[in-house]
PDB file of C-alpha atoms and ligand atoms in Angstrom:
ATOM      1  CA  MET I   1      45.405 -10.174  -6.625  1.00 81.00           C
ATOM      2  CA  ILE I   2      41.855  -9.514  -5.451  1.00 85.00           C
ATOM      3  CA  GLU I   3      41.451  -5.749  -5.366  1.00 86.00           C
ATOM      4  CA  ASN I   4      38.930  -4.044  -3.137  1.00 88.00           C
ATOM      5  CA  PRO I   5      36.589  -7.068  -2.812  1.00 90.00           C
ATOM      6  CA  SER I   6      34.163  -5.395  -0.410  1.00 89.00           C
ATOM      7  CA  ALA I   7      33.316  -2.705  -2.978  1.00 88.00           C
ATOM      8  CA  LEU I   8      33.362  -5.058  -5.968  1.00 90.00           C
ATOM      9  CA  CYS I   9      31.108  -7.661  -4.325  1.00 91.00           C
ATOM     10  CA  ARG I  10      28.432  -4.984  -3.916  1.00 88.00           C
ATOM     11  CA  TYR I  11      27.947  -5.252  -7.701  1.00 91.00           C
ATOM     12  CA  LEU I  12      26.614  -8.798  -7.142  1.00 95.00           C
ATOM     13  CA  SER I  13      22.819  -8.603  -6.848  1.00 97.00           C
ATOM     14  CA  HIS I  14      21.095 -10.140  -3.822  1.00 98.00           C
ATOM     15  CA  GLY I  15      17.790  -9.736  -2.060  1.00 98.00           C
ATOM     16  CA  VAL I  16      17.405  -9.558   1.722  1.00 98.00           C
ATOM     17  CA  TYR I  17      15.653 -12.371   3.567  1.00 99.00           C
ATOM     18  CA  VAL I  18      14.787 -13.459   7.076  1.00 99.00           C
ATOM     19  CA  ILE I  19      15.623 -17.128   7.448  1.00 99.00           C
ATOM     20  CA  GLY I  20      13.442 -18.857  10.060  1.00 98.00           C
ATOM     21  CA  VAL I  21      14.831 -22.005  11.713  1.00 98.00           C
ATOM     22  CA  ALA I  22      13.374 -24.477  14.194  1.00 98.00           C
ATOM     23  CA  ALA I  23      14.526 -27.556  16.097  1.00 98.00           C
ATOM     24  CA  GLY I  24      11.980 -29.045  18.474  1.00 96.00           C
ATOM     25  CA  GLU I  25      10.603 -26.197  20.582  1.00 95.00           C
ATOM     26  CA  ARG I  26      13.505 -23.852  19.793  1.00 96.00           C
ATOM     27  CA  ARG I  27      13.134 -21.240  17.066  1.00 97.00           C
ATOM     28  CA  ASN I  28      15.248 -18.416  15.751  1.00 98.00           C
ATOM     29  CA  ALA I  29      15.610 -16.211  12.694  1.00 98.00           C
ATOM     30  CA  PHE I  30      18.453 -14.334  11.027  1.00 98.00           C
ATOM     31  CA  THR I  31      18.926 -11.969   8.106  1.00 98.00           C
ATOM     32  CA  ALA I  32      20.585 -13.399   5.002  1.00 98.00           C
ATOM     33  CA  ALA I  33      21.475 -12.020   1.589  1.00 98.00           C
ATOM     34  CA  TRP I  34      23.292 -15.062   0.198  1.00 98.00           C
ATOM     35  CA  VAL I  35      20.226 -16.964  -0.979  1.00 98.00           C
ATOM     36  CA  MET I  36      19.587 -18.234  -4.496  1.00 98.00           C
ATOM     37  CA  GLN I  37      17.352 -20.564  -6.492  1.00 98.00           C
ATOM     38  CA  VAL I  38      19.358 -23.591  -7.633  1.00 98.00           C
ATOM     39  CA  SER I  39      16.774 -25.957  -9.202  1.00 98.00           C
ATOM     40  CA  PHE I  40      13.427 -25.737 -11.044  1.00 98.00           C
ATOM     41  CA  ASN I  41      12.213 -29.277 -10.477  1.00 98.00           C
ATOM     42  CA  PRO I  42      12.203 -29.927  -7.639  1.00 98.00           C
ATOM     43  CA  LEU I  43      12.228 -26.281  -6.620  1.00 98.00           C
ATOM     44  CA  MET I  44      15.373 -25.799  -4.517  1.00 99.00           C
ATOM     45  CA  LEU I  45      17.091 -22.846  -2.847  1.00 99.00           C
ATOM     46  CA  ALA I  46      20.627 -22.568  -1.481  1.00 99.00           C
ATOM     47  CA  ILE I  47      21.398 -20.550   1.652  1.00 99.00           C
ATOM     48  CA  SER I  48      24.941 -19.668   2.657  1.00 98.00           C
ATOM     49  CA  ILE I  49      25.231 -19.581   6.449  1.00 98.00           C
ATOM     50  CA  ASN I  50      28.088 -18.905   8.816  1.00 98.00           C
ATOM     51  CA  PRO I  51      28.354 -22.049  10.987  1.00 98.00           C
ATOM     52  CA  ALA I  52      29.228 -19.867  14.004  1.00 97.00           C
ATOM     53  CA  HIS I  53      25.651 -18.490  14.060  1.00 97.00           C
ATOM     54  CA  TYR I  54      23.297 -19.775  16.746  1.00 97.00           C
ATOM     55  CA  SER I  55      20.782 -20.248  13.909  1.00 98.00           C
ATOM     56  CA  TYR I  56      23.104 -22.784  12.286  1.00 98.00           C
ATOM     57  CA  GLN I  57      22.826 -25.071  15.324  1.00 98.00           C
ATOM     58  CA  LEU I  58      19.036 -25.078  14.975  1.00 98.00           C
ATOM     59  CA  LEU I  59      19.171 -25.466  11.199  1.00 98.00           C
ATOM     60  CA  HIS I  60      21.557 -28.374  11.510  1.00 98.00           C
ATOM     61  CA  ARG I  61      19.472 -30.084  14.182  1.00 98.00           C
ATOM     62  CA  GLY I  62      15.982 -29.381  12.809  1.00 98.00           C
ATOM     63  CA  ALA I  63      16.803 -29.609   9.065  1.00 98.00           C
ATOM     64  CA  VAL I  64      13.977 -27.192   8.208  1.00 98.00           C
ATOM     65  CA  CYS I  65      13.843 -23.462   7.461  1.00 99.00           C
ATOM     66  CA  THR I  66      11.857 -20.708   5.826  1.00 99.00           C
ATOM     67  CA  VAL I  67      13.078 -18.022   3.448  1.00 99.00           C
ATOM     68  CA  ASN I  68      11.018 -14.864   4.079  1.00 99.00           C
ATOM     69  CA  VAL I  69      11.317 -12.099   1.471  1.00 99.00           C
ATOM     70  CA  LEU I  70      11.662  -8.587   2.926  1.00 98.00           C
ATOM     71  CA  GLY I  71      10.133  -5.556   1.206  1.00 98.00           C
ATOM     72  CA  GLN I  72      11.648  -2.131   0.492  1.00 97.00           C
ATOM     73  CA  HIS I  73      10.142  -0.689   3.685  1.00 97.00           C
ATOM     74  CA  GLN I  74      11.527  -3.445   5.939  1.00 98.00           C
ATOM     75  CA  TYR I  75      15.075  -2.177   6.461  1.00 98.00           C
ATOM     76  CA  GLY I  76      14.529  -2.175  10.255  1.00 98.00           C
ATOM     77  CA  ILE I  77      13.519  -5.839  10.234  1.00 98.00           C
ATOM     78  CA  ALA I  78      16.675  -6.731   8.312  1.00 98.00           C
ATOM     79  CA  GLU I  79      18.696  -4.861  10.934  1.00 98.00           C
ATOM     80  CA  HIS I  80      16.934  -6.560  13.864  1.00 98.00           C
ATOM     81  CA  PHE I  81      17.428 -10.116  12.612  1.00 98.00           C
ATOM     82  CA  GLY I  82      20.976  -9.280  11.556  1.00 98.00           C
ATOM     83  CA  ARG I  83      21.949  -8.906  15.229  1.00 97.00           C
ATOM     84  CA  SER I  84      23.233 -11.802  17.306  1.00 93.00           C
ATOM     85  CA  GLY I  85      22.900 -12.495  21.017  1.00 90.00           C
ATOM     86  CA  LEU I  86      19.483 -10.850  21.400  1.00 91.00           C
ATOM     87  CA  THR I  87      17.336 -12.385  24.111  1.00 88.00           C
ATOM     88  CA  ASP I  88      13.921 -13.168  22.731  1.00 92.00           C
ATOM     89  CA  LYS I  89      14.841 -12.123  19.199  1.00 97.00           C
ATOM     90  CA  MET I  90      11.532 -13.474  17.867  1.00 97.00           C
ATOM     91  CA  SER I  91       9.188 -11.503  20.127  1.00 97.00           C
ATOM     92  CA  GLY I  92       7.273  -8.468  18.829  1.00 97.00           C
ATOM     93  CA  PHE I  93       6.693 -10.095  15.428  1.00 98.00           C
ATOM     94  CA  ASN I  94       3.854 -12.293  14.202  1.00 98.00           C
ATOM     95  CA  TRP I  95       4.815 -15.798  13.147  1.00 98.00           C
ATOM     96  CA  ARG I  96       2.941 -18.612  11.474  1.00 98.00           C
ATOM     97  CA  THR I  97       3.902 -22.024  10.184  1.00 98.00           C
ATOM     98  CA  ASP I  98       3.170 -24.098   7.112  1.00 98.00           C
ATOM     99  CA  ARG I  99       4.316 -27.665   6.373  1.00 98.00           C
ATOM    100  CA  THR I 100       7.692 -27.890   8.097  1.00 98.00           C
ATOM    101  CA  GLY I 101       6.882 -25.968  11.289  1.00 98.00           C
ATOM    102  CA  ALA I 102       9.739 -23.495  10.724  1.00 98.00           C
ATOM    103  CA  PRO I 103       8.707 -19.917  11.585  1.00 98.00           C
ATOM    104  CA  ILE I 104       7.226 -17.742   8.821  1.00 98.00           C
ATOM    105  CA  LEU I 105       7.380 -13.962   9.274  1.00 98.00           C
ATOM    106  CA  SER I 106       3.773 -12.864   8.712  1.00 98.00           C
ATOM    107  CA  GLU I 107       4.729  -9.403   7.438  1.00 98.00           C
ATOM    108  CA  SER I 108       7.116 -10.666   4.729  1.00 98.00           C
ATOM    109  CA  LEU I 109       6.190 -10.296   1.054  1.00 98.00           C
ATOM    110  CA  ALA I 110       6.403 -14.036   0.430  1.00 98.00           C
ATOM    111  CA  TYR I 111       7.856 -17.176   1.969  1.00 98.00           C
ATOM    112  CA  PHE I 112       9.415 -20.475   0.955  1.00 99.00           C
ATOM    113  CA  ASP I 113       9.043 -23.316   3.450  1.00 99.00           C
ATOM    114  CA  CYS I 114      11.995 -25.690   3.095  1.00 99.00           C
ATOM    115  CA  GLN I 115      13.578 -28.970   4.133  1.00 98.00           C
ATOM    116  CA  VAL I 116      17.381 -29.153   4.082  1.00 98.00           C
ATOM    117  CA  ALA I 117      18.485 -31.709   1.464  1.00 98.00           C
ATOM    118  CA  HIS I 118      22.255 -31.502   2.035  1.00 98.00           C
ATOM    119  CA  TYR I 119      25.158 -29.201   2.906  1.00 98.00           C
ATOM    120  CA  THR I 120      28.205 -28.133   0.952  1.00 98.00           C
ATOM    121  CA  ASP I 121      31.309 -26.461   2.391  1.00 98.00           C
ATOM    122  CA  ALA I 122      32.093 -22.990   1.072  1.00 98.00           C
ATOM    123  CA  GLY I 123      35.141 -21.442   2.751  1.00 97.00           C
ATOM    124  CA  ASP I 124      34.039 -19.842   6.016  1.00 97.00           C
ATOM    125  CA  HIS I 125      30.345 -20.655   5.317  1.00 98.00           C
ATOM    126  CA  LYS I 126      28.189 -23.748   4.809  1.00 98.00           C
ATOM    127  CA  ILE I 127      25.698 -23.885   1.966  1.00 98.00           C
ATOM    128  CA  ALA I 128      22.380 -25.466   2.902  1.00 99.00           C
ATOM    129  CA  VAL I 129      20.734 -26.797  -0.247  1.00 99.00           C
ATOM    130  CA  CYS I 130      17.018 -26.886   0.512  1.00 99.00           C
ATOM    131  CA  LYS I 131      13.955 -28.404  -1.119  1.00 98.00           C
ATOM    132  CA  VAL I 132      10.930 -26.083  -1.133  1.00 99.00           C
ATOM    133  CA  VAL I 133       7.848 -27.908   0.166  1.00 98.00           C
ATOM    134  CA  ALA I 134       5.389 -24.991   0.444  1.00 98.00           C
ATOM    135  CA  THR I 135       5.214 -21.319  -0.548  1.00 98.00           C
ATOM    136  CA  GLY I 136       2.993 -18.337   0.124  1.00 98.00           C
ATOM    137  CA  ARG I 137       2.534 -14.788  -1.136  1.00 98.00           C
ATOM    138  CA  LEU I 138       1.552 -12.585   1.813  1.00 98.00           C
ATOM    139  CA  HIS I 139       1.847  -8.902   0.828  1.00 98.00           C
ATOM    140  CA  GLU I 140       2.309  -6.757  -2.271  1.00 98.00           C
ATOM    141  CA  GLY I 141       5.547  -4.831  -2.655  1.00 98.00           C
ATOM    142  CA  MET I 142       9.008  -4.656  -4.152  1.00 98.00           C
ATOM    143  CA  PRO I 143      11.807  -6.696  -2.523  1.00 98.00           C
ATOM    144  CA  LEU I 144      14.540  -4.992  -0.494  1.00 98.00           C
ATOM    145  CA  LEU I 145      17.952  -5.280  -2.162  1.00 97.00           C
ATOM    146  CA  TYR I 146      21.201  -6.071  -0.376  1.00 97.00           C
ATOM    147  CA  SER I 147      22.880  -3.109  -2.110  1.00 94.00           C
ATOM    148  CA  GLN I 148      20.405  -0.839  -0.282  1.00 95.00           C
ATOM    149  CA  THR I 149      21.565  -2.050   3.150  1.00 96.00           C
ATOM    150  CA  GLY I 150      25.024  -0.437   2.917  1.00 93.00           C
ATOM    151  CA  ASN I 151      27.363  -1.925   5.497  1.00 93.00           C
ATOM    152  CA  MET I 152      24.515  -3.101   7.797  1.00 96.00           C
ATOM    153  CA  ASP I 153      26.113  -6.547   8.015  1.00 95.00           C
ATOM    154  CA  GLY I 154      29.553  -5.133   8.876  1.00 94.00           C
ATOM    155  CA  SER I 155      31.034  -7.141   6.004  1.00 92.00           C
ATOM    156  CA  ASP I 156      33.515  -4.422   4.982  1.00 89.00           C
ATOM    157  CA  LYS I 157      35.985  -5.763   7.540  1.00 89.00           C
ATOM    158  CA  LEU I 158      35.449  -9.459   6.804  1.00 91.00           C
ATOM    159  CA  TYR I 159      37.403  -9.590   3.544  1.00 90.00           C
ATOM    160  CA  ARG I 160      41.074 -10.421   3.350  1.00 79.00           C
ATOM    161  CA  GLY I 161      43.456  -9.637   0.489  1.00 57.00           C
ATOM    162  CA  ASP I 162      41.919  -6.167   0.264  1.00 46.00           C
ATOM    163  CA  THR I 163      45.109  -4.540  -1.065  1.00 42.00           C
TER     164      THR I 163
HETATM  165  C1  FMN E 201      21.920  -7.418   5.294  1.00 94.56           C
HETATM  166  C2  FMN E 201      22.518  -8.630   5.984  1.00 94.56           C
HETATM  167  C3  FMN E 201      22.804  -9.777   5.256  1.00 94.56           C
HETATM  168  C4  FMN E 201      23.332 -10.912   5.883  1.00 94.56           C
HETATM  169  N1  FMN E 201      23.561 -12.042   5.138  1.00 94.56           N
HETATM  170  C5  FMN E 201      23.984 -13.180   5.757  1.00 94.56           C
HETATM  171  C6  FMN E 201      24.109 -14.386   5.020  1.00 94.56           C
HETATM  172  O1  FMN E 201      23.800 -14.471   3.824  1.00 94.56           O
HETATM  173  N2  FMN E 201      24.559 -15.499   5.693  1.00 94.56           N
HETATM  174  C7  FMN E 201      24.870 -15.466   7.024  1.00 94.56           C
HETATM  175  O2  FMN E 201      25.275 -16.503   7.583  1.00 94.56           O
HETATM  176  N3  FMN E 201      24.753 -14.322   7.755  1.00 94.56           N
HETATM  177  C8  FMN E 201      24.302 -13.194   7.154  1.00 94.56           C
HETATM  178  N4  FMN E 201      24.145 -12.043   7.868  1.00 94.56           N
HETATM  179  C9  FMN E 201      24.553 -12.011   9.279  1.00 94.56           C
HETATM  180  C10 FMN E 201      23.500 -12.588  10.227  1.00 94.56           C
HETATM  181  O3  FMN E 201      22.215 -12.076   9.988  1.00 94.56           O
HETATM  182  C11 FMN E 201      23.880 -12.225  11.674  1.00 94.56           C
HETATM  183  O4  FMN E 201      25.178 -12.696  11.970  1.00 94.56           O
HETATM  184  C12 FMN E 201      22.893 -12.733  12.716  1.00 94.56           C
HETATM  185  O5  FMN E 201      23.214 -12.113  13.943  1.00 94.56           O
HETATM  186  C13 FMN E 201      22.883 -14.241  12.933  1.00 94.56           C
HETATM  187  O6  FMN E 201      21.843 -14.515  13.837  1.00 94.56           O
HETATM  188  P1  FMN E 201      21.954 -15.517  15.082  1.00 94.56           P
HETATM  189  O7  FMN E 201      23.253 -15.201  15.785  1.00 94.56           O
HETATM  190  O8  FMN E 201      20.745 -15.177  15.906  1.00 94.56           O
HETATM  191  O9  FMN E 201      21.918 -16.879  14.505  1.00 94.56           O
HETATM  192  C14 FMN E 201      23.606 -10.897   7.272  1.00 94.56           C
HETATM  193  C15 FMN E 201      23.316  -9.737   8.015  1.00 94.56           C
HETATM  194  C16 FMN E 201      22.771  -8.616   7.390  1.00 94.56           C
HETATM  195  C17 FMN E 201      22.448  -7.401   8.218  1.00 94.56           C
END
C-alpha cells in the first residue's frame, strides 16, 4: 500500500523552473519541478511534462525548450507560469533567445537551452530527455525549492491510493 503519497513525495527534493517552449512563431512557458540532470557528456536534462498541457503541443512540435532556474524571491513567477488558459501568458516579462530560439526568461538565475533528444512514457506524464546546447548565468541568488511552494500546483488531489 502507498500511504499518504502527497506528504511523502514532498521529501523528494526539486527546484522550481520555468520551461520555455517554441514551435514556429508560437511560444509558451510553464512552471515545472520535475526536472533533473541525466547525463554529464553530453550534458542532458530530463523534464517530466503532462501531455495535456498546451506547452506539450509546442514542445512536441518544436522539439526545443529552455529550463530557466527561479530564485527564492520568484514565487510569484512560479505561480503565474503554473496557471493554464491565460491569454498572453508571456507578456509582462522580458525574454531573450540563444541557440534554439526557445524563450529564455531574462530574470531567471540561469538557463539551459535544449533540444529534445527523445521521449519516454512515465504513467500520466511524458519525459522529454533533452540535450543542452547552450547555457547562461544571468543573476546571483539561491534557487527556489519545490518544498517552499506548498500546494501551489494543486498536486495534493492528484494522487490515488492515498489510504
Ligand atoms: C510549483 C509547480 C510545479 C509544477 N511542476 C510541473 C511539472 O514538473 N510538470 C508538469 O507537466 N507540470 C507541472 N506543473 C503544472 C504546470 O505548470 C501547469 O499545469 C501549467 O498551467 C501548464 O501550462 P500550459 O497549460 O500553459 O502549458 C507545476 C506547477 C507548479 C505551480
